[in-house]
mmCIF file of C-alpha atoms and ligand atoms in Angstrom:
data_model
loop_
_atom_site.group_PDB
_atom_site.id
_atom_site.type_symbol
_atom_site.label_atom_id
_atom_site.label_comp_id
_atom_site.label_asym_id
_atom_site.label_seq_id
_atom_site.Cartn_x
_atom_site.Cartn_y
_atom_site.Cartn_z
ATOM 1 C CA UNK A 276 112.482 125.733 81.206
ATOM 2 C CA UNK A 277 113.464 122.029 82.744
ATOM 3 C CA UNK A 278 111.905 118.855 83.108
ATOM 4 C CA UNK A 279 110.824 118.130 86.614
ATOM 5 C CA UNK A 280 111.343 114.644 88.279
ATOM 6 C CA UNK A 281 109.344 114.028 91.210
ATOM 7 C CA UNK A 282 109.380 110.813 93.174
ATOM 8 C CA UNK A 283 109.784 109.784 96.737
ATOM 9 C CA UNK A 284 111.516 106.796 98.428
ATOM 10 C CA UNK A 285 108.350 106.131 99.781
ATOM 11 C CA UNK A 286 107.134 104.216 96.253
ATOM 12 C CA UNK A 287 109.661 101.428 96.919
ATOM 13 C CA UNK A 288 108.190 100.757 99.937
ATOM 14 C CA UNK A 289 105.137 98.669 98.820
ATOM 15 C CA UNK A 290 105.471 95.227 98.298
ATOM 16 C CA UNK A 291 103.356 93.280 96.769
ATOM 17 C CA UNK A 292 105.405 90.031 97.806
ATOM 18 C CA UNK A 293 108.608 88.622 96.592
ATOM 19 C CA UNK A 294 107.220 87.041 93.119
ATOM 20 C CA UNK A 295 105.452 89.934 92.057
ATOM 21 C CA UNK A 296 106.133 91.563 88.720
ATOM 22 C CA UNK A 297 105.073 95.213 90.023
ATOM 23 C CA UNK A 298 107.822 95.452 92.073
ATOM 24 C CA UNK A 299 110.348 97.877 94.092
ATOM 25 C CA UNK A 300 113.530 97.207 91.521
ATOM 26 C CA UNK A 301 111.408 98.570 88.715
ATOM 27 C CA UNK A 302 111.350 102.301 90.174
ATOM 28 C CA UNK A 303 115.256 101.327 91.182
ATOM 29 C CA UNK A 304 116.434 100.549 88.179
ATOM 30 C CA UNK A 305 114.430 103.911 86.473
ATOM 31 C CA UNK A 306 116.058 106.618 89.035
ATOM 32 C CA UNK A 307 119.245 104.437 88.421
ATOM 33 C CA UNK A 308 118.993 105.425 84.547
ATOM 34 C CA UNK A 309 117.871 108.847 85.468
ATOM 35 C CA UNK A 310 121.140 109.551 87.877
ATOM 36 C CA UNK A 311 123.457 109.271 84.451
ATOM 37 C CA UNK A 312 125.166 112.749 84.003
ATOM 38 C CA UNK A 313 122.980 113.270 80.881
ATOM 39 C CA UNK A 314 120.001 114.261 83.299
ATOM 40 C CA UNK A 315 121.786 116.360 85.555
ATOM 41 C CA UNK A 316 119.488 119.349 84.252
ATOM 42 C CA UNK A 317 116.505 117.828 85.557
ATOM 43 C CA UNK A 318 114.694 119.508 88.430
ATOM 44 C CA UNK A 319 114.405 117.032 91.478
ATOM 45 C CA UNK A 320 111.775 117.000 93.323
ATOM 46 C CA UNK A 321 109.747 114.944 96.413
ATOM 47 C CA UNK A 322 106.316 113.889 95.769
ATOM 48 C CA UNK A 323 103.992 115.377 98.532
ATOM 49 C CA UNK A 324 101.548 112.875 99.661
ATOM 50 C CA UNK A 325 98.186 113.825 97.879
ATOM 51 C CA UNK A 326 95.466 115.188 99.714
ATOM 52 C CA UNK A 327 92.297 112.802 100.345
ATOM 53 C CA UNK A 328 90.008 115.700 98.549
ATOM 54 C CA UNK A 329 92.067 115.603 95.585
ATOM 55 C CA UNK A 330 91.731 111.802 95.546
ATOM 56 C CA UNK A 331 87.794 111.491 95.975
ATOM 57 C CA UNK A 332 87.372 113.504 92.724
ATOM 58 C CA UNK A 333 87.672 110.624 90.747
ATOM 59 C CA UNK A 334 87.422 108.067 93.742
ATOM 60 C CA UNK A 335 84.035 107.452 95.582
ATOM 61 C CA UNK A 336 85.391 108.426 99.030
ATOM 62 C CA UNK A 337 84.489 105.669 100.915
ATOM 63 C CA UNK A 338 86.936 103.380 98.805
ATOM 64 C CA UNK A 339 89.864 105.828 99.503
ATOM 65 C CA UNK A 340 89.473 105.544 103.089
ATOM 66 C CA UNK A 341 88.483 101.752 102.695
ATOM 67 C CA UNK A 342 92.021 101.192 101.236
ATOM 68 C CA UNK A 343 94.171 102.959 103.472
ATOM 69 C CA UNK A 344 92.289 101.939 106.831
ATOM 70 C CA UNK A 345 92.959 98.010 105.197
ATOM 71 C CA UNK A 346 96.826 98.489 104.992
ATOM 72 C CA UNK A 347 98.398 95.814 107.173
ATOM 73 C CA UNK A 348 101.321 96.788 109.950
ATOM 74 C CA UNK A 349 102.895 93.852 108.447
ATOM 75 C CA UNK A 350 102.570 91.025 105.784
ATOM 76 C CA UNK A 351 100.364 91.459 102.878
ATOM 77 C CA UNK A 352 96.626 91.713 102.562
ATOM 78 C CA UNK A 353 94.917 90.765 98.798
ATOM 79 C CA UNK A 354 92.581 93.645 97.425
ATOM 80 C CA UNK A 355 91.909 91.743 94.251
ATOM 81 C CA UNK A 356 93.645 88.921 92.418
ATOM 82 C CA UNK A 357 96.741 90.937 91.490
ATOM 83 C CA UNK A 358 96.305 93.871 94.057
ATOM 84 C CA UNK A 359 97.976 93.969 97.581
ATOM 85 C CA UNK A 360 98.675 96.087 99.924
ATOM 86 C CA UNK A 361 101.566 95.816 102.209
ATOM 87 C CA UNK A 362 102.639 98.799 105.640
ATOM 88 C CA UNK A 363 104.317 100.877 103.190
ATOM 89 C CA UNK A 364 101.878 100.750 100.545
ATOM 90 C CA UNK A 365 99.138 103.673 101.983
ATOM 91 C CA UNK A 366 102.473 106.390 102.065
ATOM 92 C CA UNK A 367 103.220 105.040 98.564
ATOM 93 C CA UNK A 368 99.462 105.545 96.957
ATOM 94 C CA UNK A 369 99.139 108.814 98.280
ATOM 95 C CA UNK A 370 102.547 110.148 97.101
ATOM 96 C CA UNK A 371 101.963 108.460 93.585
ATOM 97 C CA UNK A 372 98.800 110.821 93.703
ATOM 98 C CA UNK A 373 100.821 113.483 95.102
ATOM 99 C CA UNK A 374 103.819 113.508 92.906
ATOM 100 C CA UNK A 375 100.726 113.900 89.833
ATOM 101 C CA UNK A 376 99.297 116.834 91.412
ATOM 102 C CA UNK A 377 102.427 118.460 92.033
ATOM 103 C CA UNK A 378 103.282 118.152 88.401
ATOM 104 C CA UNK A 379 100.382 119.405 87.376
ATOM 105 C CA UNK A 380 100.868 122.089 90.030
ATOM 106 C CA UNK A 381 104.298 123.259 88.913
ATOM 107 C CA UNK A 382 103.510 123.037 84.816
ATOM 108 C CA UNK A 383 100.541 125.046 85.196
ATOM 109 C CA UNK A 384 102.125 127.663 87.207
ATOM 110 C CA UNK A 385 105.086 127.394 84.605
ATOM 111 C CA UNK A 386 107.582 126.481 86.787
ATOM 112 C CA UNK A 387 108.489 123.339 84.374
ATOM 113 C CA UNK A 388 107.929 122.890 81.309
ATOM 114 C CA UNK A 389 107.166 119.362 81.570
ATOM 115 C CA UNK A 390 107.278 116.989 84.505
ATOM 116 C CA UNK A 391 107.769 112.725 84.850
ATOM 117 C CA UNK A 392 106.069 111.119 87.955
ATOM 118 C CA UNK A 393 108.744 108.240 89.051
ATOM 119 C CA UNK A 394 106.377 106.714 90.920
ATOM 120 C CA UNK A 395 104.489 103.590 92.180
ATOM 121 C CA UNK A 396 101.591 102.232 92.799
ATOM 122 C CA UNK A 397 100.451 102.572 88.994
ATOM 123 C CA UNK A 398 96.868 104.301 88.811
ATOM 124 C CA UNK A 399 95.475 103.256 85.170
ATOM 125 C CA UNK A 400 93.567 100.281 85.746
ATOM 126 C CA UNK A 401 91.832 101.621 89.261
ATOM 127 C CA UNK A 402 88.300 102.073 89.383
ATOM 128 C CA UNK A 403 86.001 104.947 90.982
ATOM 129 C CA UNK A 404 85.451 101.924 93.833
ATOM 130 C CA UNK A 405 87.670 99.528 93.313
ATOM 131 C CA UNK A 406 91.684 98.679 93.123
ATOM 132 C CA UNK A 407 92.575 96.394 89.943
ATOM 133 C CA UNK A 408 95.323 95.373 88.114
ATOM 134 C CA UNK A 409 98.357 96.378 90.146
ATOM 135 C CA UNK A 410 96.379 99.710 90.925
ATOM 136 C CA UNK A 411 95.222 101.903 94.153
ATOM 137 C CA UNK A 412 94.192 105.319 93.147
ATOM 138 C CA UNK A 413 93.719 106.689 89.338
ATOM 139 C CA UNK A 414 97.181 109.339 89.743
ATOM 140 C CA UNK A 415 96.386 110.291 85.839
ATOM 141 C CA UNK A 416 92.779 110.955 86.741
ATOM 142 C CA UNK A 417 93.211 112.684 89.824
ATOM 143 C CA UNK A 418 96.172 115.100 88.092
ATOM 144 C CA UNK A 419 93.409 115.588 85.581
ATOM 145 C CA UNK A 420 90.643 116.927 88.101
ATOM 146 C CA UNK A 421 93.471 118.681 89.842
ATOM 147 C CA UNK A 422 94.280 120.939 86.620
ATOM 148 C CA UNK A 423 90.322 121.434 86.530
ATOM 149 C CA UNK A 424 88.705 121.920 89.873
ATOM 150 C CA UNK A 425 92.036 124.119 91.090
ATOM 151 C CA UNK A 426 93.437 125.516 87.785
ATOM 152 C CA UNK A 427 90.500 126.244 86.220
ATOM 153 C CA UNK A 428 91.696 124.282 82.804
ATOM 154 C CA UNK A 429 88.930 123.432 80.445
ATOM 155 C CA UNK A 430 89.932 120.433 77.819
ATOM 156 C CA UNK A 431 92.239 118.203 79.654
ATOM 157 C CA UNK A 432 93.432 114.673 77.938
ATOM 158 C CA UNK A 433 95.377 111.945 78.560
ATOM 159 C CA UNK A 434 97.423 109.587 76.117
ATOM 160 C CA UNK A 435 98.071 106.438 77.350
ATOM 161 C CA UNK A 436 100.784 103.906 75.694
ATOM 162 C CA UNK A 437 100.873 101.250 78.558
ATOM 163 C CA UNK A 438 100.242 97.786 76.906
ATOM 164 C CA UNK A 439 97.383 97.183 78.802
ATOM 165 C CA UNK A 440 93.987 99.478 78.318
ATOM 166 C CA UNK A 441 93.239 102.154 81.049
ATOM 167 C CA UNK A 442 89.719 100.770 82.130
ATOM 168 C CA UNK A 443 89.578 103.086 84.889
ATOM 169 C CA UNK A 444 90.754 106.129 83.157
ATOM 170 C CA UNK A 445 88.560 105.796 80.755
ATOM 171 C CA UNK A 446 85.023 105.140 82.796
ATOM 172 C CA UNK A 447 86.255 108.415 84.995
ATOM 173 C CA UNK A 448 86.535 110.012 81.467
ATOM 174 C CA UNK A 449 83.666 108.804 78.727
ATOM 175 C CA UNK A 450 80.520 110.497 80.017
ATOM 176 C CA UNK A 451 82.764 114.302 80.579
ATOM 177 C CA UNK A 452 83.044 116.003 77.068
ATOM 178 C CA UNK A 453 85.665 118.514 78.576
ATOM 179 C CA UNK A 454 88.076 115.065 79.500
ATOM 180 C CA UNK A 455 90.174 112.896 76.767
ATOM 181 C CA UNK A 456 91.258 109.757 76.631
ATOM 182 C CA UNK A 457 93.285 108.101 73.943
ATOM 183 C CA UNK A 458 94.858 104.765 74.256
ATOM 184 C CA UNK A 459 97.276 101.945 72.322
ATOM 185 C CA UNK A 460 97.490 98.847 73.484
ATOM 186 C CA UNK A 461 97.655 95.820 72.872
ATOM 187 C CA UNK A 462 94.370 93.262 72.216
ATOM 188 C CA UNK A 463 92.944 91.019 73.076
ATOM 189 C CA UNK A 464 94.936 91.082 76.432
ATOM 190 C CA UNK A 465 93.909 92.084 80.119
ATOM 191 C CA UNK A 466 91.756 93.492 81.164
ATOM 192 C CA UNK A 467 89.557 93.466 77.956
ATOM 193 C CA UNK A 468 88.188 96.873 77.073
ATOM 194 C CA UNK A 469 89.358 99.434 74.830
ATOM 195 C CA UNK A 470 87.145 98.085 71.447
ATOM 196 C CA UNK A 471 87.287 100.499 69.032
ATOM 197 C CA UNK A 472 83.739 101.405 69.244
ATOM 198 C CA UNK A 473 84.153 102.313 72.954
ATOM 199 C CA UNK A 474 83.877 106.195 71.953
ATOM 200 C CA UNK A 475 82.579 107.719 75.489
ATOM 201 C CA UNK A 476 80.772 110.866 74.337
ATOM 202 C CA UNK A 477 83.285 111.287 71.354
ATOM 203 C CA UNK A 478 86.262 111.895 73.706
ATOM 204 C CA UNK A 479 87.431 108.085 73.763
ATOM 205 C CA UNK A 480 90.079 106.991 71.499
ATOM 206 C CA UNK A 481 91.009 103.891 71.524
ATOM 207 C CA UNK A 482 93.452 102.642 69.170
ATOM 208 C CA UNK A 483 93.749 98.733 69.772
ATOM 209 C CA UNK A 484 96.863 96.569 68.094
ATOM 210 C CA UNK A 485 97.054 92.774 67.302
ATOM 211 C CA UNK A 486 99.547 90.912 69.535
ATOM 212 C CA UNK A 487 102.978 90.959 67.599
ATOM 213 C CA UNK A 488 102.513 94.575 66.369
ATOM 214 C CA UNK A 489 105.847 96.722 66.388
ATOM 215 C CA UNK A 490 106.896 99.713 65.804
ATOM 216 C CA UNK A 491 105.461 99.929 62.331
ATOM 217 C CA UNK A 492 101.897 99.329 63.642
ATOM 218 C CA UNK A 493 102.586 101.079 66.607
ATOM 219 C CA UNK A 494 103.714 104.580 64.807
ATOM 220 C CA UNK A 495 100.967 104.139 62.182
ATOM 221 C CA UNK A 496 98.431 103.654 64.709
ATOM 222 C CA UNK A 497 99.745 106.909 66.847
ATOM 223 C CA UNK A 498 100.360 108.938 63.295
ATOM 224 C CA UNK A 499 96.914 108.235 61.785
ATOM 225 C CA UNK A 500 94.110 107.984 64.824
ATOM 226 C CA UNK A 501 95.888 109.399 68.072
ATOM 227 C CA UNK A 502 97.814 112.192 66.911
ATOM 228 C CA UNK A 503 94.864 113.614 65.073
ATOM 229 C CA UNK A 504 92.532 112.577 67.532
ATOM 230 C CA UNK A 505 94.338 115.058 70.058
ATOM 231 C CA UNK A 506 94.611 118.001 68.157
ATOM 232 C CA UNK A 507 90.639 118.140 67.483
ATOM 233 C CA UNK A 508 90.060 117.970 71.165
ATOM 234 C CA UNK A 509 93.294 120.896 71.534
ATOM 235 C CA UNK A 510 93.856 119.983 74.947
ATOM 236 C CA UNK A 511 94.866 122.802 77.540
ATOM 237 C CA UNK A 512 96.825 120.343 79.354
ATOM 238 C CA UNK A 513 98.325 116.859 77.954
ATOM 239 C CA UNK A 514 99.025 114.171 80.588
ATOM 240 C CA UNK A 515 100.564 110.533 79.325
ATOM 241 C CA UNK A 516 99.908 107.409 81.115
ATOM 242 C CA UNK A 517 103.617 106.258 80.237
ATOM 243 C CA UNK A 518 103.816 102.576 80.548
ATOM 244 C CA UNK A 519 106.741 100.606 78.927
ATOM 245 C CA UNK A 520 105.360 97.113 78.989
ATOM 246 C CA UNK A 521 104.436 97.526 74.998
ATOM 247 C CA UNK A 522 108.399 96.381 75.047
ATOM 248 C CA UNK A 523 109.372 93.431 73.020
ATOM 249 C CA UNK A 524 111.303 92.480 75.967
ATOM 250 C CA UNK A 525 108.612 92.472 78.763
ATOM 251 C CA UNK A 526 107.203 89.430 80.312
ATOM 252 C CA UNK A 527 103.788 90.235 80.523
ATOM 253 C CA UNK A 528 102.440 91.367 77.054
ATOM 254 C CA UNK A 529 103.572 90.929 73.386
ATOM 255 C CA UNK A 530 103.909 93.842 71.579
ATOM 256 C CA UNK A 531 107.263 94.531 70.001
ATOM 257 C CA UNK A 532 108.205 97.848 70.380
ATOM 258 C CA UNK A 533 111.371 99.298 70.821
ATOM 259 C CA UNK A 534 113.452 101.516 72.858
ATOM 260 C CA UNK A 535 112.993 104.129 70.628
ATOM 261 C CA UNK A 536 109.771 103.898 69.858
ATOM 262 C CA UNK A 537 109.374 105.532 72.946
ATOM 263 C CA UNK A 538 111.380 108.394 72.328
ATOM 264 C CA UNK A 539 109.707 108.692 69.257
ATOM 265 C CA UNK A 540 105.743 108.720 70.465
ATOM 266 C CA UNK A 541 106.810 111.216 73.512
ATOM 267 C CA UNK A 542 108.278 113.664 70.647
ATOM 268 C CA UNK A 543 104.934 113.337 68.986
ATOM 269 C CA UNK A 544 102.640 113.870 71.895
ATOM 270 C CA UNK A 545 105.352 116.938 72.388
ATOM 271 C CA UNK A 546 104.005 118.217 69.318
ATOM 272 C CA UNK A 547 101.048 118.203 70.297
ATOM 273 C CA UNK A 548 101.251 120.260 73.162
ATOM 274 C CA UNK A 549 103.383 122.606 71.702
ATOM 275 C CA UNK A 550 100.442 122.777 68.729
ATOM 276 C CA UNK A 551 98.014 123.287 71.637
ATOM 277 C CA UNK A 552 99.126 124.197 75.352
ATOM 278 C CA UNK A 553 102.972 125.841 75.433
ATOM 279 C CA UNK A 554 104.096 122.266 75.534
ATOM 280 C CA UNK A 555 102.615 121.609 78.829
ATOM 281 C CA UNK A 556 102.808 117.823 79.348
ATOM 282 C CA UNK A 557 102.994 115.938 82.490
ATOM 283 C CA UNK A 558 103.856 112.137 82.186
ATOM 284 C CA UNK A 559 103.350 109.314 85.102
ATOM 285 C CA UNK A 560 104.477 105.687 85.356
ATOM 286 C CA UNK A 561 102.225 103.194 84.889
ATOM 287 C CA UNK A 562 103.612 99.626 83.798
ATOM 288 C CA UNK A 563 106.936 97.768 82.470
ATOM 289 C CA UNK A 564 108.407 94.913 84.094
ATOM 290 C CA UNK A 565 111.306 93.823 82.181
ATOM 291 C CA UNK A 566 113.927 96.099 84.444
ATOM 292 C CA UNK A 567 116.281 96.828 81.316
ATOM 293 C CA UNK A 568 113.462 97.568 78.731
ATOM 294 C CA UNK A 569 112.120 99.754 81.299
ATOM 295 C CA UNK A 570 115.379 101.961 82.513
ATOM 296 C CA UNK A 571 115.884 102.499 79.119
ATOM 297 C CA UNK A 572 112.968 103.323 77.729
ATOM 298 C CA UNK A 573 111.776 105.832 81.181
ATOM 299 C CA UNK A 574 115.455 107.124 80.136
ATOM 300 C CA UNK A 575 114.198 107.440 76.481
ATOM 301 C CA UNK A 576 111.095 109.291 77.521
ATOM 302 C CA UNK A 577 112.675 111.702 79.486
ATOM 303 C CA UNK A 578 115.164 112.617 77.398
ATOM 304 C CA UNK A 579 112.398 113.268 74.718
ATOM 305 C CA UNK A 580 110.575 115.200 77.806
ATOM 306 C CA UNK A 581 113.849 117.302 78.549
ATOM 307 C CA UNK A 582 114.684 117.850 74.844
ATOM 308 C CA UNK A 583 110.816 118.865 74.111
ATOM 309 C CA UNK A 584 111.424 121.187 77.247
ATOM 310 C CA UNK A 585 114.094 122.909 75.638
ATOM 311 C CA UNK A 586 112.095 124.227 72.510
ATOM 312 C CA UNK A 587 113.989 121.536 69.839
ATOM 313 C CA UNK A 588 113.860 117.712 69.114
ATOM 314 C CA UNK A 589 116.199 115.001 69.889
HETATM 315 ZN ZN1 LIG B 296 100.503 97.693 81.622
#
């Protein structure tokens, strides 16, 4: 079976202003990577825009309609210190929401094997009530209640490498035995949670490393608390928060992993879900802002994705 790609030229359309490091480019310079000849097999498709009832089961309704009533017809209006919203930016939240639940859609119905979510706004950092950190909606979460509420999925988890901790993702998760969340990331850096005592209701995992970690710590850390972590919860569905600012090239964070790493850690969450679900994974963008780093490690990932997809390893 293939690996789906769904994204939408809608995504580059918010802009968050000319300086700013979650930018347009980095979803160019991704689908650039991804047009290469060596992902011809993947399945193409457009992210639907998500509907508002999918949304507000993770988001207090109110805030969902709060953010797309305040999207300007033109400049750029502040949500929170790193948030904005610009005229495209409503059509781009709600397809970054979409393009989850479609993924989660097709995977389910076995359609794909696997799916990547090319897609922008990022979700991980956005709270039940509140944008933060470069974030509208919570796409991870809401792909999460989608495989629930309309799937019918028990144990659903979510794995999430971005640098940064998934606040959000994690407060939707930790009181909800039948959720997961495991994270590495880097600490202390923003926003400031994911402490290794932060355990939820036993379904948080959070597997913080010391600025300057690389691969070594990195693997070790994913080897020895993740990976085992994940296959005593035996998820029915594995989603991955897949952000590629742990880079030793990004700006904004100093972890030193490599390209490869992130071939690597997608082959092992594979396993996983191959241990667990038929090797039902479904991956969205969340951060990387060095555009080089991140085309090649988004390339990296899906490769792994399209190679896990086929049954064998890279
Ligand atoms: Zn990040």
């Amino acid at each position: 079976m293939n690996t789906l790609l769904i994204t939408h030229p809608a995504c580059l359309a918010h802009d968050m202003g000319r300086h700013h490091p979650e930018r347009p480019a980095r979803l160019e310079a991704i689908l650039a990577g991804l047009s290469s000849p060596a992902f011809a097999a993947l399945d193409r498709r457009e992210a639907p825009v998500a509907a508002i009832d999918a949304i507000a089961r993770v988001h207090d309704r109110s805030y969902v309609e709060r953010v797309l009533a305040a999207v300007p017809q033109r400049g750029i209006v502040a949500l929170d210190p790193d948030t904005s919203l610009s005229a495209g930016s409503g059509e781009a939240a709600l397809r970054a929401a979409g393009a989850v639940v479609a993924a989660v859609d097709a995977v389910v119905a076995g359609e794909a094997r696997n799916a990547f979510c090319a897609v922008r706004p990022p979700g991980h950092h956005a709270e039940a009530d509140a944008a933060m950190g470069f974030c509208l909606f919570n796409n991870v979460a809401v792909g999460a209640e989608q495989a629930r509420r309309v799937h019918g999925l028990a144990r659903v988890a979510v794995m999430d490498f971005d640098v940064h901790h998934g606040n959000g993702t994690q407060h939707m998760f930790e009181a909800d035995a039948d959720l997961f969340y495991a994270s590495t990331h880097q600490s202390p850096l923003y926003p400031g949670t994911g402490a290794r005592s932060e355990r939820g209701v036993g379904n948080i995992c959070n597997a913080p490393l010391p600025p300057f970690a690389g691969s070594a710590e990195f693997r070790a850390a994913m080897q020895d608390i993740v990976i085992p972590a994940l296959d005593r919860f035996a998820p029915e569905l594995l989603l991955i928060s897949a952000g590629f600012d742990a880079h030793r090239a990004d700006p904004l964070a100093n972890l030193e992993l490599e390209t490869a790493d992130f071939a690597w850690a997608t082959e092992a969450l594979i396993g996983v879900a191959e241990r667990h679900c038929g090797g039902r994974v479904v991956s969205t963008l969340e951060g990387g802002y060095d555009l080089n780093a991140l085309a090649a490690s988004a390339a990296a990932h899906v490769h792994a994705l399209m190679a896990g997809g086929r049954g064998g390893k890279t």
